Each structure stands twice: as structure tokens, then as C-alpha cells.
Amino acid sequence: MQDHLLSELGQQLRVDSVRAAAAAGSGHPTSSMSAADLMAVLLANHLHYDFEQPRHPGNDHLVFSKGHASPLLYSLFKAAGAISDEELLTFRKLGSRVEGHPTPRLPWVDVATGSLGQGLPIGVGLALARKRLDKVDSRVWVLCGDSELAEGSVWEAVEHGSYEHLDNLTAIIDVNRLGQRGPTRHAWDLGAYARRLHAFGWHTIEIDGHDVTAIDRAYGDAASTVGRPTAIIARTVKGRGVAAVENREGLHGKPLPDPEEAVAELGGVREMAVPVLGPAAAGIAQPSHEGPLTLPRFDPGEEVATRDAFGQALAALGTARGDVVVLDGEVGDSTRTELFAKEHPERFFECFIAEQQLVAAAIGIQARGWTPYASTFAAFFTRAYDFVRMASISRADLNLVGSHAGVAIGEDGPSQMGLEDLAAFRAVHGSTVLYPCDANQTARLTAEMAEESGIRYLRTTRGKTPVIYPPSESFPIGGSKLVRATDDDHVTIVAAGVTLHEAIAAADRLAQEGIHARVIDLYTVKPADAQTLRAAADLTGALVTVEDHHPEGGLGDAVLEAFCDGYPMPPTARLAVRDMPTSATPAQQLAAAGIDAEAIAAAARQLVGAAN
Amino acid sequence: MQDHLLSELGQQLRVDSVRAAAAAGSGHPTSSMSAADLMAVLLANHLHYDFEQPRHPGNDHLVFSKGHASPLLYSLFKAAGAISDEELLTFRKLGSRVEGHPTPRLPWVDVATGSLGQGLPIGVGLALARKRLDKVDSRVWVLCGDSELAEGSVWEAVEHGSYEHLDNLTAIIDVNRLGQRGPTRHAWDLGAYARRLHAFGWHTIEIDGHDVTAIDRAYGDAASTVGRPTAIIARTVKGRGVAAVENREGLHGKPLPDPEEAVAELGGVREMAVPVLGPAAAGIAQPSHEGPLTLPRFDPGEEVATRDAFGQALAALGTARGDVVVLDGEVGDSTRTELFAKEHPERFFECFIAEQQLVAAAIGIQARGWTPYASTFAAFFTRAYDFVRMASISRADLNLVGSHAGVAIGEDGPSQMGLEDLAAFRAVHGSTVLYPCDANQTARLTAEMAEESGIRYLRTTRGKTPVIYPPSESFPIGGSKLVRATDDDHVTIVAAGVTLHEAIAAADRLAQEGIHARVIDLYTVKPADAQTLRAAADLTGALVTVEDHHPEGGLGDAVLEAFCDGYPMPPTARLAVRDMPTSATPAQQLAAAGIDAEAIAAAARQLVGAAN
């Protein structure tokens, strides 16, 4: 497209952004107007995309990291003929797909954005998938705001992108000088951004973001740059084109005061339809092969850490399924993903100590149809909680595996203990939370979790635990296991993971005293098996829940919910980690926290005594 | 201290690190040995610290961002005469203060570390407090690992440190080339780090980290650098001094194979006592003034957003208390901390869009005895969850205020909705979770939260809600309010924040139908007021809980816990946000989520009907 038409298209995008926000009565038109020329040139001359086939394997990817510029994105979709003007004007209304911030309810949107500093990290994941997995010539274009470059996650992504030589990735930085409440740290100092990005190994181009010739040349430059990603750092004006709002503070996230006048000032409504370039690549090395799954088998009685079983199962799963990809946060020797890395190095991604990027890369990779497992210590997933939350809005299918859960890690102390992870993952919309206690169970769940939709979290244990299930046992997600049961049990102990073994030991002690304890292995913490819990409650009239986690939001709360609709809940003792742990051996830790066999037996005795 | 003695001291620190890890049977001696010379020179010639008076206002600060090098830190404390050799050898044992990773149980430790990438961000907070609040000539020295420079939080801190011209801050980067599972991205390429840090505005010095002369000169250079922080980038050898472990992979976090031989190779045990330089500064402009607190007063019936009441109350609190400090994540116009900023600019810190740094800076500032309030959208605190978790291990006293909670924000959509925050904050050890429904309540709680210990979280609402309490009403933390109650109530509705008003509307509707609904305002979600909940359950025999939050881990779970010890729990309907929200008006959102007055009334009717 020629320059004067590109400028016209830029104005059209501004006009439509203003109109959409006006129709909604809210939204971010001024943040859209600054980037309109950048996006006009991209859409018309550089983006390769078949809007009728959003799943076409050769399509480029366009990620709006500054998700609040959604009016601009939707105006682009309109210009490309993907949505109608009518739909554009349903912006932010109930039932509309054109939401306040982009989500994959629109088929041309790969991932949800709107929490700043996420689009570029996920874009790195997409570019990695394109380059190292799909092996297709497709480009990833990420529109970033200047404000969001303060987010550390952006610098994790910048480092990751250059380390992986992602020359198929272009960041377009809309330097409009103004954040939400005022000027950014660097205002219009393009050099400040360029110096930082260049030091991190990126190719950088500084331009006037309203000069369509310069923009066009910059995209060409980016596309021909080899061996490293490119950042186009564009000086722009927030609210560009409308004097009443141009470059003014206090107007972030507000419709224009006089939309009609603004549209007139911008030259009126246009109806340019852009013939977008088709996908550059046709074929694709899709993840294809499916073979028989031969999970590792462990003999009952053996002592095996569940993290070891996870690593072995993951390696086996990688052999059976060509779509399985593993990401590590520089702890693969601890989480045991190194076992996968050794067998399938081409599908293993080292993200170093950057947990936000670890999860973000996985989100980008799953958006390309691969099945990622990202793993670090349970404690350190808290670093990426915003990414997990947003992944659920992205409708992402994601396997996250946290090792070194709970006080059972022992001497390293509380900084390394995952004690909030069950609560955090349970609270994520549509999540599945698994906590196996033995090696065979872990192996099965490692394979099964990939069949669930949404965010699936598996919690593994550092130390060895006895194998209690035969390799043939199946563990449906949503189920539980009765590990000890008679027809006249007096009390039920509900546990999972490391505390399940303490529960068994407690039951053995209680049996010697004539107290029959039912033991439920609640290996699916979410969704919890309400039926089994209720049946046990009916029969035994007393419950003990025990978890290596803080008392709030974890297994204990999951059990309570099974009784909340008025189903009679028996007296329940809730054992959990209530004090701040220090350093000690694993056994001392369990004792100090009051979640070991002795504490469980004592709680059970008290409940049974009180009931008699 | 002269160079040959400094080298001797370095060897002593190595020997003691090896001995401590050997006594524990675990720990990170090789990561300690690489930094031993760096720390020897610091302790002997540059650190100003009175170990007998750890609270001396003129002391420097030493933060081990690479917290796993704790053996080195404790060996330093021994060399300074702060702990005995005997205590050093209790490393990682039950009851010992010398834990696996440093915590403030040792009075010379300001904050817990061990989750990498936290020490430098918190160090920025300490340096800010020293420079802009204490106004004292005290230096902050942060020992960083090279691996942790992959964490985005480090780059948030680097940006923040140079922006604030923190020339009292020195980062000492121990570039020992090896991470946990292998080489770091940049191995011994000191220039890679220097280029990045320099581009971000830091003064950088590259040295051999085992050359005590060069180290000494670098510290002098750092101390005399004006207007920007300094990074000393030191090439070191992991396991330095013991051939069996020097510069080898696979030895991270393991005691030496033959500690006795290693100690011999290092020249044997030494007992050098280091005369540490005293505090450079004597006096301090302590946060002093205390005046009368004049909170804003709102008239019942008025419509006021709780975020507005928070902002006004915070400004008033700042007038009454000179120790109150406020930090913003570039949303102060939304959270309303801008009201504080206008009145007390000298105690307001803009952290831009960098939520990890927002919380980290607050942690550093509270470690100096100030009372920080850090505020952003409730949704975006998920970005800093690891910092909040670690803050509880730091025994930090921290006020965090999250605005824009829940679906009630309306059109912006799910990316901006805090829907996991109650679960996340409840799961933090020792936390307090507050969720006010009206302006007077918010004002009171804003002031009161500062009196609690630990992590206190206050959740505010974007839209206006009616004032229902008089300004004179008090709201003790841990309490609740009976908003509607008769002697013959049929059902109890438990709500907080925005749903409290829906509950009142539901009760009004139900009353017209002859159903008496008790309404409890559970403004303290943690610790929840079990007594009032139980009394209501006894009386009414049916409960409805309703929250603008996902069903897991929030208010509903908090209510269930009041009944878990066998106290009879009545049939309970739990209303919460169970589907993924989209864009819509606030009223439509509440209706779509099934948490509005109509849904509450329907649930209550059903429960009452079932009971009759």
C-alpha cells in the first residue's frame, strides 16, 4: 500500500477507535491513536495472515501486549474484514466478543492481554514455537506500550529472546510518553530504551511512529535481520490527531470528550478494506507422532520420590507423544525434568531463573497447539501467579508441576517451601490440582493431566516416599482412593502427598488401640471427590484433614466444600502448617508443624473420644 | 586491613562455610566460597556496622540476595564476633537461628532471602529509605548471584535504583559462572552484565573477585560515586580454593565430599576477629511526629467508592503519622493514593508499572521502621505474590491495598478483576485480610490496619457504594457487623464489600415476602468472626455466603472454617464468581456471576423452602 493510503488507514483506525470507545462509554482511545500508524503499516504491508483461516499454520502472530489498546486491535480486525462495523460498536457490551481487553474469544487473538508486560514474554514463547518446534517461516509482532517496559517480565523476555536468537520476533514499542497517571520514567527518550534493548542483544531501530515511510522501512529492516530479535522504538503522540486530547495528561482510559468533533477532525469515517498478505508458509512440521505410552513402573514397597517418578514419566510421555514440550526454570536437576531433557533435547527449553518467562513461554507454545509442561519449585510458581491467572483468561491448556512442596523439604527452610501453592492454584478459574503420594500414582497423573482442559497443577515431593499402589492402578482425575477402610471405621483421615503416608502410619497406630481409621488419599485436590468424602463422613462421624500447606485454601478447605450444601459435616480436625517453619530435618518439620503420624493419631483419638 | 590479611580472612570464611555445611550435611558451600574474598574485604574495610547494636540508625545494610550463600553470611557474623563458632555449627539444625537461608531471626539480617532476585529489589527499598526518609549517610551492600540476574525483578530494581539516583547502593555480583544445573547464560562474560547495567544507568566496575586489592579499590570507587548506584561485577570461581570442587558442575547445594581435607587445603581453621568499622552516621531524622488523626467522615446515604475513602483516609493518616509512607504502581489516580501524594509528596514513592518492585521497596522501607502502604489493582498484586510470601518470612509489617476488586469493575473485563486475591492473601502466614463495604468503614480500617503485625491486605472497590455506617462506628479487626437482624431470622447472608449491598437489597426483598434474613458484614475476612457466624447459624439454620471472588479460598471458605470443629453447620449456599467474566456493566456482571441481590434472594428462598 502506498504512503498516502497508509496514512489514510491510520486515520481510519483512529476514527474507529474513537467510535468504539464512544459507543462503549469507556475504553482507551488515546492509547490506540498513538499506535494507529504503526499498526496501519503492519496490517497493510507486512502482516501475513489469512483472517478467514485463523488456524492456518503459516499465519503470522500479532500480540497486543498493551491490551488496553483493544479499540485499535478491533479496528484493525474491521479493516481486515474480520469483523463488521456493527460488531466493532458492541465494544465492551454484555455478550460481545470485543471485550475491554482482548481475549481468544476472538479467533485472531492468541492470548489474553491486559495485565501489562505479558504480551512480549508470551510472544517469545510463540516465536520459540515457530522457530524451534513448528520450524515455519512465520513472524511474531508484539505491540508494546512504553509504560510496561518497567515490568521485569519484559526484561526476562528480552533476555530470553536474544539468547534464543529469535529473529522472527519484532517488538513494536509505542513510546507515547504518557502512562496512566503521568509521564513515564523515560518520556520521549527513545535512546534510553534503545540502549537497554541493545545491551540485551536486540537489534534496535528508532523512528517517528507517525512517519509511515519510516515505519515501513523499519518493518522491512526487522524482517531481514538475522540472528536476533528487533525492537522498533517509535516516538508517538498519545491521542494523536485530535487537538483536544493530543499529548495531554489525565485522559488515559477515557472516551474522547466530543467524539463527533474528533471524528470530523480526523477526516471522518472511512471504509477502507485492507487486502492482507497471505500466510508466508504453507506446510508445517506439526507435532504428529503418537506411539504407545510406556510409563515407568515402581514396585510397591520401593522408596521413590514423586519428583523422580514425574521426571521418568515425563520422559516416557515425550517418547509416546511428539507434542509434549518441557520448560525448566534452571532447576531441572531438582524437578527432574532433566530426564526429559536428556531424551528429547529438541523439545526442552531452558528458561533459566525467570519464572514469569517460564510460564509465559509455555503459554505461547500451547497457543501453537503443543502440550507444554513447565516446572520449577512449588514455591517459585508464586512468582508467575499473574501469568497463571491470565492464562486462564487465555483459555490456555497448561501443565505446571511444582516440586519441593511443603515443610517436608526439610533443612532449606521456608523460602523454598511451597506452602501457598494449593490455595493459589485452586483459586484459578477452571483449574485442576493434583497431589500424588507415590511414584506409580505420579506417573499416571503426569500423563493424565495433559488430557484435562485449562490450568493443571501437579505438586511433587522432594524426599522419597514408599510406593503403595501397584503400577496397574488407575487414578482418574476427580477421584480419590480409600487406602484404609473397614465397615466400622470410627474416624476418617483425609490426606494427600507426603501426609498420606503419615496418615497411614497414624491409622496403623490407632488400629493397635482399637480405633479404626479410614484413610482417603485425596490425590485430586480440585475437583475434590465429594461423594467419597460424604460417604466416609456418614460412616465414621469424624474427619481429620492433614496437609503440608498453610491452613487456608488448600486440601482442608477443599474437603469442607464437599459439605457446604447442608450435607451433615462431622466434627473435623484440620491439621496444617500454622507456624512459620525454620530449618530442621523433614521428620522434625512434620512433627513441628503437627502434621505427622503422631499428631494425626492424637487428633483422631480426641475426635473419637469426644464422640463417645 | 592489609591485603595478605584480607586473603587470610577470605580463606577463613571459606573454611567456616565448608565446616558449617559439613556439620549440617547440606547447604551451599561452593556458592559461598566464590564470594568469600568479596565479603572479606567488605567486612574488614568498608562495612560500617555495630554488631552489638543491630538497630543503630547509622549502620550500613548488608543483604545477601543470593541467600543460599548463608554459610558465608554466618561465617562473616562469626568473624565479626556476632555469633560463636558453636552457633555457626548449628547451621540448619532444629531450633537454630542460622537457618538454611537467612531470616531476621538473626538481628543483623534485615529481610529473608532465598527466593532469588529479591535482595536487590529490597535493597533498593532500603537505600530509598536511607536517602529520602532517614536522610542518613548509610550504605546498602547487596551480594547478588549471577544466575539471579535472569529474574525480571532484578531489572525492575536496577531501573528503580538508577531513576532514584541511589548512590548509597552497591550491588556486588558474584559471577561464578555456574547456576544450579549448569552454566548461566553469560558464563564469565562480565561485559554482558556490565553493558546491561550501564545501559540502565548504573556505574559498573569489572574485577577479578579474588583479587583483594581490586576488590578494595572497587568498594572505594563505589562509595565515591555520586548520583547513581554502582555494580561491581566480579569474576569468581565457584568452590574456589578446593580443587575437588572448584569450577565444577553438579555440585550446587551440596556439602564438600571431604570437608576435612578441604579445610586442610584451605590452610586450616583460623580465628581471625575482624574489628568492623563503626556506623558512619550518629543521628537520624527518625519518623517522629504523631498528631491527632482526623479521618474523613461520610454521611450515611452518600454514595462513595471505598477507594476514594481509602485515599482520603490515607492522606489524613499521613498528616497524623509521620512514619506513614505510600508506594504506587503507576495507578495512583485509580487507587487514589494520589490524594496522599498531593499532601505528602516527600513520603510518596512512584514505582511505575513494576509490582514486584512496588512490594519489594515497601519491604525495604518497613525494615527501616517506617510504615508503608503499597497499592495497586487487586489483580496485579498477583504479580508480586512471591514477594508477599517472602515478606511473611521476613516478619515484615506491610500494608497492601488492592483496588478494582472483582467483577464489579465492569467493562474492563477479567484481566483487570481481582478474583484470586482473597485466596492468595489468606494463604499467607499471619496475614490479615480486610474487605470494607462503605466509606466510613474503609477510612477506619485504613488507619487500623497499621496496628496489626504481619501482612495486612485491604481490598477496595472501584464503583460507588452507599455509606451505611455512621462516621462514629468502630470496626475492630477480627470483628463483623450485624447489618440486619431480628430475633426470628430464617436465613443468614454473609457478605463483604460490594456484595454486602446486594445482600441488604436481597434482605429487603425477602422481608416483603415474609422471610427474615440476617445480614452479616464480614469485613474481616481473616481472621473471620467465628462467634458471630456460629450464633447466626444456630439461630437461622441456613447460610448464604456471597463474594465477588472465585469460589475457592475466599470469604466462603473463611466462613466454612468457623464450623470445622464439629460445630453444626447449617445448609449453606455459596455464591461466587464461577464462570469466566467478560465485559459488561457492573450490574450486569454481578447478575451474570449470580452474586447480585436477585441471586442472593433466590438462594435464600431455596434454603428456607428446603428447611420448611
Short mmCIF file of C-alpha atoms in Angstrom, two decimals, chain A residues 65-276:
data_model
loop_
_atom_site.label_atom_id
_atom_site.label_comp_id
_atom_site.label_asym_id
_atom_site.label_seq_id
_atom_site.Cartn_x
_atom_site.Cartn_y
_atom_site.Cartn_z
CA SER A 65 0.94 -6.52 24.79
CA LYS A 66 -0.66 -3.16 25.51
CA GLY A 67 -4.03 -4.87 25.65
CA HIS A 68 -5.83 -1.70 26.65
CA ALA A 69 -5.34 -0.52 23.05
CA SER A 70 -8.08 -3.01 22.19
CA PRO A 71 -10.10 -0.42 20.20
CA LEU A 72 -7.16 -0.25 17.81
CA LEU A 73 -6.93 -4.02 17.57
CA TYR A 74 -10.63 -4.35 16.80
CA SER A 75 -10.39 -1.51 14.29
CA LEU A 76 -7.62 -3.48 12.59
CA PHE A 77 -9.84 -6.55 12.51
CA LYS A 78 -12.54 -4.46 10.92
CA ALA A 79 -10.17 -3.06 8.31
CA ALA A 80 -9.11 -6.62 7.53
CA GLY A 81 -12.72 -7.61 7.06
CA ALA A 82 -12.74 -9.96 10.02
CA ILE A 83 -15.42 -8.16 12.00
CA SER A 84 -18.18 -5.80 10.93
CA ASP A 85 -18.56 -2.19 11.93
CA GLU A 86 -21.64 -3.28 13.81
CA GLU A 87 -19.66 -5.73 15.92
CA LEU A 88 -16.96 -3.12 16.48
CA LEU A 89 -19.57 -0.90 18.08
CA THR A 90 -20.59 -3.64 20.54
CA PHE A 91 -17.25 -2.90 22.24
CA ARG A 92 -17.36 -3.69 25.98
CA LYS A 93 -21.04 -4.64 25.92
CA LEU A 94 -22.51 -7.73 27.53
CA GLY A 95 -22.17 -10.73 25.26
CA SER A 96 -19.79 -9.08 22.82
CA ARG A 97 -16.58 -10.76 21.73
CA VAL A 98 -14.88 -7.39 21.52
CA GLU A 99 -14.16 -7.17 25.20
CA GLY A 100 -12.46 -4.41 27.16
CA HIS A 101 -9.16 -6.21 26.73
CA PRO A 102 -8.50 -8.82 24.03
CA THR A 103 -9.24 -12.47 24.72
CA PRO A 104 -9.14 -15.55 22.48
CA ARG A 105 -12.92 -15.47 22.22
CA LEU A 106 -11.89 -13.69 19.03
CA PRO A 107 -10.22 -16.34 16.86
CA TRP A 108 -7.47 -13.94 15.74
CA VAL A 109 -6.32 -13.39 19.30
CA ASP A 110 -3.84 -15.99 20.55
CA VAL A 111 -3.75 -14.97 24.18
CA ALA A 112 -5.47 -12.62 26.57
CA THR A 113 -3.63 -9.44 27.43
CA GLY A 114 -4.45 -6.51 29.68
CA SER A 115 -2.07 -7.24 32.50
CA LEU A 116 0.89 -5.25 31.20
CA GLY A 117 4.22 -6.87 30.50
CA GLN A 118 2.76 -10.19 29.40
CA GLY A 119 2.47 -9.91 25.63
CA LEU A 120 6.19 -9.79 24.91
CA PRO A 121 7.03 -12.74 27.20
CA ILE A 122 4.29 -14.77 25.54
CA GLY A 123 5.41 -13.52 22.14
CA VAL A 124 8.82 -15.02 22.90
CA GLY A 125 7.04 -18.33 23.53
CA LEU A 126 5.21 -18.06 20.20
CA ALA A 127 8.42 -17.20 18.35
CA LEU A 128 10.23 -20.10 20.03
CA ALA A 129 7.44 -22.45 18.98
CA ARG A 130 7.55 -21.16 15.40
CA LYS A 131 11.30 -21.40 15.11
CA ARG A 132 12.22 -24.48 17.09
CA LEU A 133 9.06 -26.59 17.01
CA ASP A 134 6.89 -25.69 14.01
CA LYS A 135 10.01 -24.77 12.04
CA VAL A 136 7.96 -22.43 9.91
CA ASP A 137 8.76 -19.03 8.49
CA SER A 138 6.20 -17.01 10.42
CA ARG A 139 6.76 -13.77 12.25
CA VAL A 140 5.57 -12.69 15.67
CA TRP A 141 4.75 -8.98 16.02
CA VAL A 142 4.20 -7.61 19.50
CA LEU A 143 2.86 -4.14 20.15
CA CYS A 144 4.19 -2.91 23.48
CA GLY A 145 3.45 0.20 25.47
CA ASP A 146 6.30 2.26 26.86
CA SER A 147 4.96 2.13 30.42
CA GLU A 148 5.06 -1.63 30.51
CA LEU A 149 8.80 -1.70 29.92
CA ALA A 150 9.08 -1.08 33.66
CA GLU A 151 7.81 -4.64 34.23
CA GLY A 152 10.61 -7.07 34.96
CA SER A 153 8.80 -9.72 32.97
CA VAL A 154 9.58 -7.71 29.83
CA TRP A 155 13.31 -7.95 30.56
CA GLU A 156 13.07 -11.65 31.21
CA ALA A 157 11.55 -11.89 27.75
CA VAL A 158 14.12 -9.58 26.18
CA GLU A 159 16.93 -11.72 27.59
CA HIS A 160 15.22 -14.94 26.52
CA GLY A 161 14.53 -13.65 23.02
CA SER A 162 18.09 -12.67 22.27
CA TYR A 163 19.55 -15.79 23.89
CA GLU A 164 17.39 -17.90 21.58
CA HIS A 165 18.26 -15.75 18.53
CA LEU A 166 14.59 -15.14 17.76
CA ASP A 167 14.92 -13.16 14.55
CA ASN A 168 11.27 -13.98 13.81
CA LEU A 169 10.23 -11.71 16.69
CA THR A 170 9.63 -7.96 16.44
CA ALA A 171 8.66 -5.75 19.35
CA ILE A 172 6.99 -2.51 18.32
CA ILE A 173 7.28 -0.06 21.17
CA ASP A 174 4.73 2.71 21.15
CA VAL A 175 6.56 5.44 23.05
CA ASN A 176 3.74 7.88 23.60
CA ARG A 177 5.40 9.34 26.70
CA LEU A 178 2.39 9.13 28.95
CA GLY A 179 1.42 6.37 31.32
CA GLN A 180 -1.82 6.18 33.22
CA ARG A 181 -1.13 8.84 35.83
CA GLY A 182 1.57 10.86 34.14
CA PRO A 183 4.82 10.74 32.16
CA THR A 184 6.80 7.52 32.09
CA ARG A 185 10.31 7.38 33.52
CA HIS A 186 11.91 7.97 30.13
CA ALA A 187 9.24 10.05 28.40
CA TRP A 188 10.36 10.51 24.76
CA ASP A 189 13.96 9.46 25.37
CA LEU A 190 13.98 6.74 22.71
CA GLY A 191 17.67 6.26 23.32
CA ALA A 192 17.02 5.15 26.89
CA TYR A 193 15.01 2.21 25.56
CA ALA A 194 17.36 1.57 22.65
CA ARG A 195 20.44 1.43 24.89
CA ARG A 196 18.80 -1.07 27.20
CA LEU A 197 17.47 -3.30 24.44
CA HIS A 198 20.72 -3.14 22.50
CA ALA A 199 22.71 -4.09 25.58
CA PHE A 200 20.48 -7.14 25.89
CA GLY A 201 21.41 -8.15 22.35
CA TRP A 202 18.48 -6.85 20.32
CA HIS A 203 18.61 -5.03 17.01
CA THR A 204 17.04 -1.63 17.63
CA ILE A 205 15.51 0.92 15.28
CA GLU A 206 14.39 4.36 16.43
CA ILE A 207 11.72 6.06 14.34
CA ASP A 208 8.97 8.63 14.28
CA GLY A 209 5.93 6.43 14.82
CA HIS A 210 3.75 8.63 12.67
CA ASP A 211 6.03 8.61 9.62
CA VAL A 212 4.60 5.77 7.54
CA THR A 213 7.65 5.64 5.27
CA ALA A 214 9.95 5.20 8.25
CA ILE A 215 7.63 2.62 9.77
CA ASP A 216 7.51 0.66 6.54
CA ARG A 217 11.29 0.66 6.26
CA ALA A 218 11.66 -0.39 9.89
CA TYR A 219 9.46 -3.47 9.41
CA GLY A 220 11.48 -4.41 6.36
CA ASP A 221 14.67 -3.98 8.35
CA ALA A 222 13.25 -6.16 11.14
CA ALA A 223 12.23 -8.88 8.73
CA SER A 224 15.68 -9.01 7.16
CA THR A 225 17.60 -9.01 10.44
CA VAL A 226 19.20 -12.36 11.15
CA GLY A 227 20.15 -13.93 14.46
CA ARG A 228 18.44 -11.58 16.87
CA PRO A 229 15.07 -10.02 17.56
CA THR A 230 14.30 -6.47 16.58
CA ALA A 231 12.76 -3.69 18.61
CA ILE A 232 11.23 -0.79 16.76
CA ILE A 233 11.18 2.12 19.17
CA ALA A 234 8.66 4.60 17.88
CA ARG A 235 8.12 8.12 19.11
CA THR A 236 4.38 8.69 19.06
CA VAL A 237 1.81 11.08 20.43
CA LYS A 238 -0.94 9.86 22.70
CA GLY A 239 -4.29 10.93 21.30
CA ARG A 240 -2.60 11.83 18.00
CA GLY A 241 -4.81 13.65 15.55
CA VAL A 242 -7.28 15.26 17.93
CA ALA A 243 -6.13 18.53 19.45
CA ALA A 244 -8.40 18.25 22.48
CA VAL A 245 -6.63 15.14 23.73
CA GLU A 246 -3.25 15.09 21.99
CA ASN A 247 -0.31 14.59 24.36
CA ARG A 248 -2.33 15.53 27.42
CA GLU A 249 -2.23 14.07 30.90
CA GLY A 250 -5.31 12.84 32.75
CA LEU A 251 -7.02 11.34 29.72
CA HIS A 252 -5.85 7.74 29.97
CA GLY A 253 -8.64 5.20 29.66
CA LYS A 254 -11.36 7.70 28.85
CA PRO A 255 -13.51 8.16 25.74
CA LEU A 256 -12.94 11.40 23.93
CA PRO A 257 -14.91 14.37 25.27
CA ASP A 258 -16.53 15.11 21.90
CA PRO A 259 -16.32 12.02 19.70
CA GLU A 260 -18.22 13.50 16.79
CA GLU A 261 -15.97 16.52 16.57
CA ALA A 262 -12.96 14.24 16.93
CA VAL A 263 -14.09 12.05 14.03
CA ALA A 264 -14.56 15.18 11.92
CA GLU A 265 -11.12 16.44 12.90
CA LEU A 266 -9.71 13.07 11.84
CA GLY A 267 -11.32 13.43 8.43
CA GLY A 268 -14.49 11.50 9.01
CA VAL A 269 -15.43 7.84 8.84
CA ARG A 270 -13.65 5.77 6.22
CA GLU A 271 -14.39 2.28 4.97
CA MET A 272 -11.03 1.15 3.64
CA ALA A 273 -10.76 -2.61 3.32
CA VAL A 274 -7.21 -3.88 3.53
CA PRO A 275 -6.10 -6.82 1.40
CA VAL A 276 -3.85 -8.53 3.93
#
